[in-house]
Amino acid sequence: MNETVYKERRDRLLEIMDEGVAVLSTATMQTRSNDTEYPFRPSSDFYYLTGFEEDNSVVVLCKKGDERKTILFVQEKVPEMELWTGERLGVDAAQECFSFDEVYGIDSFEEQIKALLKEQTLLYFDLFNNNKIYTQLKVIANTMLHTRGVNRSPRTFSDITKLTQQMRLIKSEEEVSLIREALVITQKAHHHAMTTCQVGMMEYQLQAEYEYTFKREGAYSDAYTTIIAGGNNANTLHYIKNDQALKEGELVLVDAGCEYGFYASDITRTYPVNGTFTAVQKELYNMILGVQLKVIEAIKPGGSKKELQAFSEKLLTEGMVSLGILEGEVEMLLEEKAHKKYYPHGIGHWMGLDVHDPCPYSDDNGDENLFAEGMVLTIEPGLYLPKDDEKIPEKYRGIGIRIEDDVLITKEGCENLSQGIAKTVEEIESICKS
Ligand code: GLY
Ligand code: MN
Ligand code: MN
């Protein structure tokens, strides 16, 4: 994305924050074991404001009267370190490539921040992140408080992510383009995997087909750990062991999406291991698909996630009654929450830089944030019918089905961004057999 996009976001944040200093650091390297580390990925909020991808960096925004100042602290260039871990941008190049007012080496952070905080009483930071920089900030603020001659120091701490996450709720066209790119790759991955899936394959082998496509097509990685759940394993919602064999006559639920340009995709498809749905599987699948299509059709600006949740619960309960999975009056079953046993999760969630984008669902009054153009959310109804549940007809036991797409709210209604990924019985069977 063009550098000006990040500058505009910083300007916007400076506009909505109160007078004070905001400090946001990126993620730190995480140890995998002993001296090996996980691949680094910047924190989403930090990346959103900077476009800067290196670790060990901090962004500071200052607002005082009419004055505004933005500062980036980066790891300085150390040739001996670069030999092992690769080239760094360094202070000078960062100053040139990024439009911050000032750029410094991270080693001068403490000295610089002390000078800035002397002028301010409000300090914004990520209150819920345990990054060591925040311990450092609190120590600095405390020391200032007890230092004679220092008349002003931060006494009010505020959560900066409340503001950044509000900003992240509406996606720009550039952001939506990155999600579209992610979905092009995710579509290839699902379609490729459907053609390779066969009886006797291990779940992790099918997972490898997804990861192979993600990497081959230039995705950064998966956006979350891929779920490959054969048969009854689909009834464990976050099944990621992926270590069982895929069996004849069973379905496999695959929840897999890649991350591209740091933007997520999140897609679930449920398909027959041998390529052909049984009559029973088809009946259940088509009922859930019908619900998913109706929910997507109902999405429009001014609507709300709560409404969609209630609508999906009503439709799935009606469907379960018609198939004999639940018995009784739909209204009564809904009141008793009988459906929750088989549809225990939400209809969807915000998606963006994070698969579960941490944008607010309601405002400070507790009122729901209504849908508006540019929001992106998943729509993922599912039913989970455990193999040992004697209350449901035997033919449905051991089946778990979820169908998940990623949807953009538009001016008039919505656009299903993952429309191209095979979803009907006919489309899936045709790809599985090709
Ligand atoms: N892939 C996680 C989810 O669907 O929420
Ligand atoms: Mn999801
Ligand atoms: Mn998912």
Tab-separated table of C-alpha atoms and ligand atoms in Angstrom:
chain	number	residue	atom	x	y	z
A	1	MET	CA	0.000	0.000	0.000
A	2	ASN	CA	1.155	3.510	-0.706
A	3	GLU	CA	2.998	5.169	2.191
A	4	THR	CA	0.516	8.080	2.267
A	5	VAL	CA	-2.224	5.650	3.377
A	6	TYR	CA	-0.388	5.035	6.646
A	7	LYS	CA	0.319	8.752	7.122
A	8	GLU	CA	-3.366	9.531	6.649
A	9	ARG	CA	-4.228	6.943	9.295
A	10	ARG	CA	-1.783	8.525	11.752
A	11	ASP	CA	-3.250	11.943	11.020
A	12	ARG	CA	-6.738	10.600	11.601
A	13	LEU	CA	-5.716	8.999	14.885
A	14	LEU	CA	-4.126	12.288	16.005
A	15	GLU	CA	-7.400	13.982	15.176
A	16	ILE	CA	-9.564	11.665	17.271
A	17	MET	CA	-7.233	11.245	20.258
A	18	ASP	CA	-7.162	13.740	23.121
A	19	GLU	CA	-4.099	15.844	23.808
A	20	GLY	CA	-1.352	13.481	24.916
A	21	VAL	CA	1.236	10.961	23.780
A	22	ALA	CA	0.363	7.647	22.121
A	23	VAL	CA	2.913	4.834	22.116
A	24	LEU	CA	2.406	1.632	20.165
A	25	SER	CA	5.074	-1.009	19.753
A	26	THR	CA	5.075	-3.929	17.379
A	27	ALA	CA	5.160	-7.615	18.319
A	28	THR	CA	8.361	-9.092	19.710
A	29	MET	CA	10.122	-12.174	18.343
A	30	GLN	CA	8.672	-15.284	19.967
A	31	THR	CA	10.787	-18.245	20.969
A	32	ARG	CA	9.709	-21.532	19.446
A	33	SER	CA	12.170	-23.630	21.425
A	34	ASN	CA	15.624	-22.966	22.867
A	35	ASP	CA	17.177	-20.537	20.369
A	36	THR	CA	14.819	-20.928	17.436
A	37	GLU	CA	12.085	-18.400	16.805
A	38	TYR	CA	8.734	-18.287	15.049
A	39	PRO	CA	8.630	-16.277	11.821
A	40	PHE	CA	7.984	-12.639	12.688
A	41	ARG	CA	4.735	-10.883	11.880
A	42	PRO	CA	4.134	-7.253	12.944
A	43	SER	CA	1.259	-6.408	15.300
A	44	SER	CA	-1.808	-5.511	13.289
A	45	ASP	CA	-2.435	-2.127	14.964
A	46	PHE	CA	1.207	-1.114	14.596
A	47	TYR	CA	1.288	-2.195	10.959
A	48	TYR	CA	-2.005	-0.405	10.279
A	49	LEU	CA	-0.456	2.881	11.413
A	50	THR	CA	3.026	2.512	9.960
A	51	GLY	CA	3.300	-0.041	7.142
A	52	PHE	CA	6.604	-0.933	8.835
A	53	GLU	CA	7.388	-4.641	8.940
A	54	GLU	CA	10.475	-4.955	11.160
A	55	ASP	CA	10.471	-6.075	14.781
A	56	ASN	CA	11.895	-4.011	17.666
A	57	SER	CA	10.127	-0.843	16.567
A	58	VAL	CA	7.802	1.670	18.204
A	59	VAL	CA	5.577	4.434	16.895
A	60	VAL	CA	4.885	7.568	18.960
A	61	LEU	CA	2.236	10.183	18.186
A	62	CYS	CA	2.182	13.496	20.077
A	63	LYS	CA	-0.612	16.004	20.221
A	64	LYS	CA	-0.282	19.284	22.096
A	65	GLY	CA	-2.433	22.284	21.260
A	66	ASP	CA	-2.110	22.691	17.509
A	67	GLU	CA	1.192	20.819	17.400
A	68	ARG	CA	1.402	17.274	16.030
A	69	LYS	CA	4.468	15.086	15.882
A	70	THR	CA	4.960	11.508	14.683
A	71	ILE	CA	8.078	9.523	15.529
A	72	LEU	CA	9.253	6.070	14.498
A	73	PHE	CA	11.874	4.175	16.487
A	74	VAL	CA	13.623	1.377	14.594
A	75	GLN	CA	16.357	-1.162	15.147
A	76	GLU	CA	19.603	0.465	14.035
A	77	LYS	CA	21.740	-1.187	11.395
A	78	VAL	CA	24.294	-3.510	13.001
A	79	PRO	CA	26.379	-5.235	10.275
A	80	GLU	CA	27.360	-8.187	12.516
A	81	MET	CA	23.670	-8.841	13.221
A	82	GLU	CA	22.642	-8.373	9.604
A	83	LEU	CA	25.052	-11.150	8.593
A	84	TRP	CA	22.806	-13.581	10.494
A	85	THR	CA	19.321	-12.163	10.306
A	86	GLY	CA	19.304	-10.045	7.162
A	87	GLU	CA	19.389	-6.428	6.211
A	88	ARG	CA	17.521	-3.780	8.218
A	89	LEU	CA	16.229	-0.511	6.889
A	90	GLY	CA	17.961	1.532	9.601
A	91	VAL	CA	17.274	5.096	10.722
A	92	ASP	CA	18.328	7.044	7.615
A	93	ALA	CA	16.492	4.914	5.058
A	94	ALA	CA	13.396	4.747	7.294
A	95	GLN	CA	13.405	8.535	7.475
A	96	GLU	CA	13.579	8.671	3.702
A	97	CYS	CA	11.022	5.964	2.880
A	98	PHE	CA	8.394	6.708	5.546
A	99	SER	CA	6.779	10.063	6.205
A	100	PHE	CA	7.398	10.401	9.927
A	101	ASP	CA	8.450	13.733	11.344
A	102	GLU	CA	11.361	12.039	13.094
A	103	VAL	CA	13.013	8.609	13.066
A	104	TYR	CA	15.425	7.392	15.753
A	105	GLY	CA	17.220	4.240	16.767
A	106	ILE	CA	15.263	2.176	19.289
A	107	ASP	CA	18.131	2.559	21.784
A	108	SER	CA	17.240	6.225	22.242
A	109	PHE	CA	13.572	5.488	22.976
A	110	GLU	CA	13.798	5.942	26.743
A	111	GLU	CA	15.596	9.272	26.575
A	112	GLN	CA	13.239	10.640	23.910
A	113	ILE	CA	10.040	9.481	25.541
A	114	LYS	CA	11.053	11.001	28.886
A	115	ALA	CA	11.436	14.380	27.206
A	116	LEU	CA	8.055	14.053	25.509
A	117	LEU	CA	6.195	12.896	28.610
A	118	LYS	CA	7.377	15.890	30.651
A	119	GLU	CA	4.986	17.954	28.594
A	120	GLN	CA	1.950	15.705	28.864
A	121	THR	CA	-0.468	14.222	31.371
A	122	LEU	CA	-2.205	11.638	29.187
A	123	LEU	CA	-0.436	8.550	27.899
A	124	TYR	CA	-2.105	6.219	25.435
A	125	PHE	CA	-0.807	2.703	25.001
A	126	ASP	CA	-2.007	-0.839	24.446
A	127	LEU	CA	-3.248	-1.541	27.976
A	128	PHE	CA	-3.832	-5.203	27.261
A	129	ASN	CA	-0.462	-6.065	25.786
A	130	ASN	CA	2.231	-7.276	28.145
A	131	ASN	CA	5.038	-6.066	25.958
A	132	LYS	CA	8.008	-4.958	28.053
A	133	ILE	CA	7.826	-1.408	26.710
A	134	TYR	CA	4.696	-0.788	28.736
A	135	THR	CA	6.366	-1.842	31.953
A	136	GLN	CA	9.132	0.544	30.992
A	137	LEU	CA	6.607	3.367	30.384
A	138	LYS	CA	4.978	2.851	33.753
A	139	VAL	CA	8.365	2.931	35.493
A	140	ILE	CA	9.234	6.162	33.670
A	141	ALA	CA	5.886	7.747	34.572
A	142	ASN	CA	6.284	6.694	38.191
A	143	THR	CA	9.824	8.045	38.400
A	144	MET	CA	8.704	11.362	36.904
A	145	LEU	CA	5.878	11.562	39.400
A	146	HIS	CA	8.358	11.352	42.269
A	147	THR	CA	11.005	13.643	40.817
A	148	ARG	CA	11.232	17.126	42.266
A	149	GLY	CA	11.041	19.887	39.721
A	150	VAL	CA	8.991	17.828	37.277
A	151	ASN	CA	5.632	19.559	37.329
A	152	ARG	CA	3.804	17.482	34.802
A	153	SER	CA	3.844	13.751	34.145
A	154	PRO	CA	1.346	11.202	32.811
A	155	ARG	CA	-1.274	10.261	35.401
A	156	THR	CA	-3.973	9.158	32.990
A	157	PHE	CA	-3.497	6.002	30.960
A	158	SER	CA	-5.778	5.225	28.100
A	159	ASP	CA	-6.115	2.291	25.706
A	160	ILE	CA	-4.944	3.304	22.246
A	161	THR	CA	-6.395	0.147	20.673
A	162	LYS	CA	-9.909	1.399	21.392
A	163	LEU	CA	-9.265	4.079	18.783
A	164	THR	CA	-7.243	2.031	16.277
A	165	GLN	CA	-9.731	-0.807	16.349
A	166	GLN	CA	-12.587	1.582	15.735
A	167	MET	CA	-10.676	2.899	12.713
A	168	ARG	CA	-10.073	-0.635	11.436
A	169	LEU	CA	-13.798	-1.384	11.300
A	170	ILE	CA	-14.320	0.282	7.906
A	171	LYS	CA	-12.030	-1.107	5.224
A	172	SER	CA	-10.669	1.069	2.444
A	173	GLU	CA	-10.698	-0.101	-1.164
A	174	GLU	CA	-6.991	-0.972	-0.893
A	175	GLU	CA	-7.678	-3.139	2.139
A	176	VAL	CA	-10.554	-4.899	0.387
A	177	SER	CA	-8.257	-5.523	-2.607
A	178	LEU	CA	-5.802	-7.339	-0.344
A	179	ILE	CA	-8.628	-9.466	1.079
A	180	ARG	CA	-9.684	-10.224	-2.505
A	181	GLU	CA	-6.096	-11.279	-3.301
A	182	ALA	CA	-6.058	-13.517	-0.246
A	183	LEU	CA	-9.320	-15.058	-1.401
A	184	VAL	CA	-8.028	-15.741	-4.929
A	185	ILE	CA	-5.308	-17.867	-3.328
A	186	THR	CA	-7.673	-19.439	-0.810
A	187	GLN	CA	-10.027	-20.367	-3.667
A	188	LYS	CA	-7.160	-22.082	-5.511
A	189	ALA	CA	-6.237	-23.916	-2.322
A	190	HIS	CA	-9.769	-25.224	-1.673
A	191	HIS	CA	-10.282	-26.261	-5.296
A	192	HIS	CA	-6.861	-27.916	-5.543
A	193	ALA	CA	-7.407	-29.784	-2.267
A	194	MET	CA	-10.862	-30.996	-3.366
A	195	THR	CA	-9.259	-32.625	-6.408
A	196	THR	CA	-6.550	-34.356	-4.328
A	197	CYS	CA	-8.730	-35.506	-1.426
A	198	GLN	CA	-9.266	-39.262	-1.288
A	199	VAL	CA	-10.192	-42.090	1.039
A	200	GLY	CA	-7.315	-43.172	3.279
A	201	MET	CA	-5.477	-39.871	3.084
A	202	MET	CA	-4.427	-38.466	6.457
A	203	GLU	CA	-5.958	-35.161	7.540
A	204	TYR	CA	-2.477	-33.602	7.720
A	205	GLN	CA	-1.828	-34.660	4.151
A	206	LEU	CA	-4.871	-32.708	3.015
A	207	GLN	CA	-3.644	-29.807	5.185
A	208	ALA	CA	-0.324	-29.959	3.310
A	209	GLU	CA	-2.167	-29.469	0.011
A	210	TYR	CA	-3.637	-26.226	1.356
A	211	GLU	CA	-0.352	-24.963	2.757
A	212	TYR	CA	1.431	-25.888	-0.478
A	213	THR	CA	-0.988	-23.744	-2.499
A	214	PHE	CA	-0.815	-20.847	-0.036
A	215	LYS	CA	2.977	-20.705	-0.263
A	216	ARG	CA	3.171	-21.457	-3.964
A	217	GLU	CA	0.832	-18.574	-4.715
A	218	GLY	CA	2.754	-16.077	-2.597
A	219	ALA	CA	0.646	-15.893	0.563
A	220	TYR	CA	2.511	-14.966	3.732
A	221	SER	CA	1.074	-18.013	5.504
A	222	ASP	CA	-2.233	-19.412	6.702
A	223	ALA	CA	-4.272	-16.752	8.511
A	224	TYR	CA	-4.986	-19.255	11.330
A	225	THR	CA	-4.238	-22.914	11.868
A	226	THR	CA	-6.075	-24.933	9.240
A	227	ILE	CA	-8.828	-27.214	10.495
A	228	ILE	CA	-9.073	-30.521	8.614
A	229	ALA	CA	-11.783	-32.495	10.379
A	230	GLY	CA	-12.877	-35.800	8.917
A	231	GLY	CA	-16.252	-37.266	9.984
A	232	ASN	CA	-17.072	-36.806	13.655
A	233	ASN	CA	-13.914	-34.696	14.215
A	234	ALA	CA	-15.886	-31.823	12.684
A	235	ASN	CA	-17.895	-31.745	15.903
A	236	THR	CA	-14.866	-30.366	17.738
A	237	LEU	CA	-15.109	-26.718	16.702
A	238	HIS	CA	-11.408	-25.866	16.808
A	239	TYR	CA	-10.069	-29.275	15.791
A	240	ILE	CA	-6.454	-28.718	14.693
A	241	LYS	CA	-4.807	-32.052	15.501
A	242	ASN	CA	-5.444	-33.109	11.904
A	243	ASP	CA	-3.887	-36.524	12.537
A	244	GLN	CA	-6.620	-39.004	11.575
A	245	ALA	CA	-7.319	-40.865	8.341
A	246	LEU	CA	-10.108	-39.603	6.066
A	247	LYS	CA	-12.689	-42.350	5.739
A	248	GLU	CA	-14.951	-43.735	3.027
A	249	GLY	CA	-18.475	-42.322	3.199
A	250	GLU	CA	-17.543	-39.420	5.486
A	251	LEU	CA	-17.417	-35.685	4.980
A	252	VAL	CA	-14.386	-33.551	5.706
A	253	LEU	CA	-14.842	-30.070	7.140
A	254	VAL	CA	-11.999	-27.779	6.102
A	255	ASP	CA	-11.646	-24.314	7.612
A	256	ALA	CA	-8.665	-22.811	5.768
A	257	GLY	CA	-7.720	-19.328	4.619
A	258	CYS	CA	-4.453	-17.665	3.802
A	259	GLU	CA	-3.034	-14.303	4.835
A	260	TYR	CA	-1.889	-12.030	2.026
A	261	GLY	CA	-0.326	-8.599	2.514
A	262	PHE	CA	-1.142	-9.158	6.219
A	263	TYR	CA	-4.883	-9.447	5.415
A	264	ALA	CA	-6.833	-12.582	6.282
A	265	SER	CA	-9.318	-14.760	4.508
A	266	ASP	CA	-11.480	-17.260	6.379
A	267	ILE	CA	-13.294	-19.947	4.437
A	268	THR	CA	-14.934	-23.219	5.450
A	269	ARG	CA	-16.050	-25.832	2.986
A	270	THR	CA	-17.388	-29.272	3.863
A	271	TYR	CA	-17.063	-31.915	1.169
A	272	PRO	CA	-17.257	-35.689	0.716
A	273	VAL	CA	-13.955	-37.528	1.139
A	274	ASN	CA	-14.770	-39.789	-1.828
A	275	GLY	CA	-16.139	-36.953	-3.959
A	276	THR	CA	-19.866	-37.824	-3.799
A	277	PHE	CA	-22.372	-36.745	-1.118
A	278	THR	CA	-24.671	-39.467	0.221
A	279	ALA	CA	-28.401	-38.681	0.126
A	280	VAL	CA	-28.382	-38.006	3.885
A	281	GLN	CA	-25.338	-35.740	3.722
A	282	LYS	CA	-26.859	-33.883	0.795
A	283	GLU	CA	-30.109	-33.313	2.664
A	284	LEU	CA	-28.340	-31.825	5.678
A	285	TYR	CA	-25.835	-29.887	3.574
A	286	ASN	CA	-28.493	-28.281	1.413
A	287	MET	CA	-30.487	-27.240	4.461
A	288	ILE	CA	-27.431	-25.428	5.924
A	289	LEU	CA	-26.502	-23.969	2.547
A	290	GLY	CA	-30.039	-22.603	2.203
A	291	VAL	CA	-29.669	-20.907	5.581
A	292	GLN	CA	-26.299	-19.431	4.639
A	293	LEU	CA	-27.652	-18.019	1.368
A	294	LYS	CA	-30.684	-16.483	3.072
A	295	VAL	CA	-28.529	-14.867	5.761
A	296	ILE	CA	-26.189	-13.375	3.149
A	297	GLU	CA	-29.177	-12.091	1.219
A	298	ALA	CA	-30.430	-10.294	4.333
A	299	ILE	CA	-27.219	-8.283	4.844
A	300	LYS	CA	-27.487	-4.551	4.209
A	301	PRO	CA	-26.242	-1.261	5.651
A	302	GLY	CA	-28.175	-0.403	8.798
A	303	GLY	CA	-28.610	-4.089	9.644
A	304	SER	CA	-26.825	-5.735	12.549
A	305	LYS	CA	-24.978	-8.870	13.519
A	306	LYS	CA	-27.519	-9.511	16.272
A	307	GLU	CA	-30.313	-9.597	13.696
A	308	LEU	CA	-28.335	-12.019	11.523
A	309	GLN	CA	-27.620	-14.187	14.551
A	310	ALA	CA	-31.307	-14.405	15.442
A	311	PHE	CA	-32.248	-15.013	11.799
A	312	SER	CA	-29.702	-17.830	11.432
A	313	GLU	CA	-30.862	-19.437	14.698
A	314	LYS	CA	-34.479	-19.327	13.543
A	315	LEU	CA	-33.703	-20.778	10.111
A	316	LEU	CA	-31.448	-23.520	11.448
A	317	THR	CA	-33.992	-24.451	14.105
A	318	GLU	CA	-36.728	-24.681	11.462
A	319	GLY	CA	-34.368	-26.818	9.378
A	320	MET	CA	-33.570	-29.110	12.288
A	321	VAL	CA	-37.259	-29.559	13.069
A	322	SER	CA	-38.014	-30.389	9.445
A	323	LEU	CA	-35.260	-33.037	9.447
A	324	GLY	CA	-36.320	-34.471	12.815
A	325	ILE	CA	-33.128	-33.437	14.619
A	326	LEU	CA	-35.154	-31.306	17.045
A	327	GLU	CA	-38.738	-31.942	18.029
A	328	GLY	CA	-41.259	-29.298	19.046
A	329	GLU	CA	-42.437	-25.783	18.269
A	330	VAL	CA	-39.761	-23.626	16.671
A	331	GLU	CA	-40.579	-20.606	18.879
A	332	MET	CA	-40.398	-22.707	22.019
A	333	LEU	CA	-37.165	-24.409	20.979
A	334	LEU	CA	-35.607	-21.008	20.312
A	335	GLU	CA	-36.748	-19.726	23.670
A	336	GLU	CA	-35.287	-22.770	25.392
A	337	LYS	CA	-32.126	-22.396	23.321
A	338	ALA	CA	-32.415	-26.051	22.329
A	339	HIS	CA	-30.710	-25.270	19.017
A	340	LYS	CA	-27.548	-24.074	20.774
A	341	LYS	CA	-26.586	-27.678	21.403
A	342	TYR	CA	-26.044	-28.167	17.668
A	343	TYR	CA	-25.312	-24.568	16.573
A	344	PRO	CA	-23.222	-23.263	19.468
A	345	HIS	CA	-21.295	-20.442	17.799
A	346	GLY	CA	-21.898	-17.047	16.269
A	347	ILE	CA	-23.007	-16.419	12.699
A	348	GLY	CA	-19.737	-14.617	11.962
A	349	HIS	CA	-17.161	-12.037	12.968
A	350	TRP	CA	-15.283	-9.014	11.612
A	351	MET	CA	-12.322	-9.901	9.427
A	352	GLY	CA	-9.369	-7.847	8.197
A	353	LEU	CA	-5.767	-7.650	9.357
A	354	ASP	CA	-6.779	-10.295	11.884
A	355	VAL	CA	-8.987	-13.235	11.095
A	356	HIS	CA	-11.065	-12.289	14.118
A	357	ASP	CA	-10.613	-8.566	13.600
A	358	PRO	CA	-10.821	-7.005	17.073
A	359	CYS	CA	-13.082	-4.161	15.945
A	360	PRO	CA	-15.914	-3.159	18.274
A	361	TYR	CA	-19.326	-4.795	17.953
A	362	SER	CA	-20.969	-2.057	19.997
A	363	ASP	CA	-20.374	1.530	21.053
A	364	ASP	CA	-19.769	2.958	24.533
A	365	ASN	CA	-23.503	2.966	25.262
A	366	GLY	CA	-23.647	-0.731	24.520
A	367	ASP	CA	-25.568	-0.096	21.302
A	368	GLU	CA	-24.642	-2.353	18.434
A	369	ASN	CA	-22.495	-0.973	15.611
A	370	LEU	CA	-24.823	-1.215	12.648
A	371	PHE	CA	-23.559	-2.443	9.298
A	372	ALA	CA	-22.035	0.226	7.078
A	373	GLU	CA	-20.337	0.244	3.713
A	374	GLY	CA	-16.767	-1.075	3.932
A	375	MET	CA	-17.204	-3.491	6.830
A	376	VAL	CA	-16.103	-7.087	6.217
A	377	LEU	CA	-17.483	-10.044	8.115
A	378	THR	CA	-17.724	-13.799	7.814
A	379	ILE	CA	-21.003	-15.675	7.503
A	380	GLU	CA	-20.575	-19.200	8.819
A	381	PRO	CA	-23.619	-21.168	9.925
A	382	GLY	CA	-22.938	-24.741	10.934
A	383	LEU	CA	-24.480	-27.775	12.582
A	384	TYR	CA	-22.543	-30.229	14.696
A	385	LEU	CA	-24.175	-33.591	15.372
A	386	PRO	CA	-21.997	-35.785	17.619
A	387	LYS	CA	-21.790	-39.488	16.899
A	388	ASP	CA	-22.836	-40.498	20.418
A	389	ASP	CA	-25.917	-38.226	20.640
A	390	GLU	CA	-28.838	-40.631	20.867
A	391	LYS	CA	-31.390	-37.830	20.728
A	392	ILE	CA	-30.843	-37.269	17.012
A	393	PRO	CA	-31.777	-39.647	14.180
A	394	GLU	CA	-29.011	-42.206	13.744
A	395	LYS	CA	-28.399	-41.315	10.117
A	396	TYR	CA	-27.225	-37.797	11.057
A	397	ARG	CA	-24.939	-38.793	13.935
A	398	GLY	CA	-21.238	-38.074	13.441
A	399	ILE	CA	-21.762	-35.330	10.873
A	400	GLY	CA	-20.496	-31.753	11.280
A	401	ILE	CA	-21.035	-29.187	8.543
A	402	ARG	CA	-20.049	-25.510	8.385
A	403	ILE	CA	-20.181	-23.264	5.320
A	404	GLU	CA	-18.253	-20.005	5.633
A	405	ASP	CA	-17.824	-17.053	3.278
A	406	ASP	CA	-16.339	-13.561	3.612
A	407	VAL	CA	-18.727	-10.723	2.909
A	408	LEU	CA	-18.258	-6.986	2.244
A	409	ILE	CA	-21.023	-4.550	3.163
A	410	THR	CA	-21.737	-2.327	0.167
A	411	LYS	CA	-23.858	0.780	-0.360
A	412	GLU	CA	-26.912	-1.248	-1.339
A	413	GLY	CA	-26.431	-4.578	0.393
A	414	CYS	CA	-23.401	-6.813	0.358
A	415	GLU	CA	-20.928	-8.587	-1.863
A	416	ASN	CA	-19.867	-12.134	-1.170
A	417	LEU	CA	-16.114	-11.823	-1.720
A	418	SER	CA	-15.704	-15.600	-1.821
A	419	GLN	CA	-18.523	-16.210	-4.265
A	420	GLY	CA	-16.158	-18.073	-6.610
A	421	ILE	CA	-15.345	-20.892	-4.193
A	422	ALA	CA	-17.315	-24.050	-4.984
A	423	LYS	CA	-20.254	-24.355	-2.600
A	424	THR	CA	-23.266	-26.117	-4.091
A	425	VAL	CA	-23.380	-29.922	-4.065
A	426	GLU	CA	-23.023	-29.948	-7.857
A	427	GLU	CA	-20.045	-27.545	-7.886
A	428	ILE	CA	-18.250	-29.445	-5.141
A	429	GLU	CA	-18.825	-32.887	-6.672
A	430	SER	CA	-17.698	-31.645	-10.043
A	431	ILE	CA	-14.412	-30.263	-8.657
A	432	CYS	CA	-13.809	-33.278	-6.399
A	433	LYS	CA	-14.050	-35.558	-9.430
A	434	SER	CA	-11.936	-33.448	-11.759
B	1	GLY	N1	-11.364	-19.920	11.229
B	1	GLY	C1	-11.867	-19.457	12.448
B	1	GLY	C2	-13.244	-19.002	12.345
B	1	GLY	O1	-13.955	-19.373	11.428
B	1	GLY	O2	-13.696	-18.212	13.123
B	2	MN	MN	-14.644	-17.452	10.807
B	3	MN	MN	-13.161	-20.153	9.646
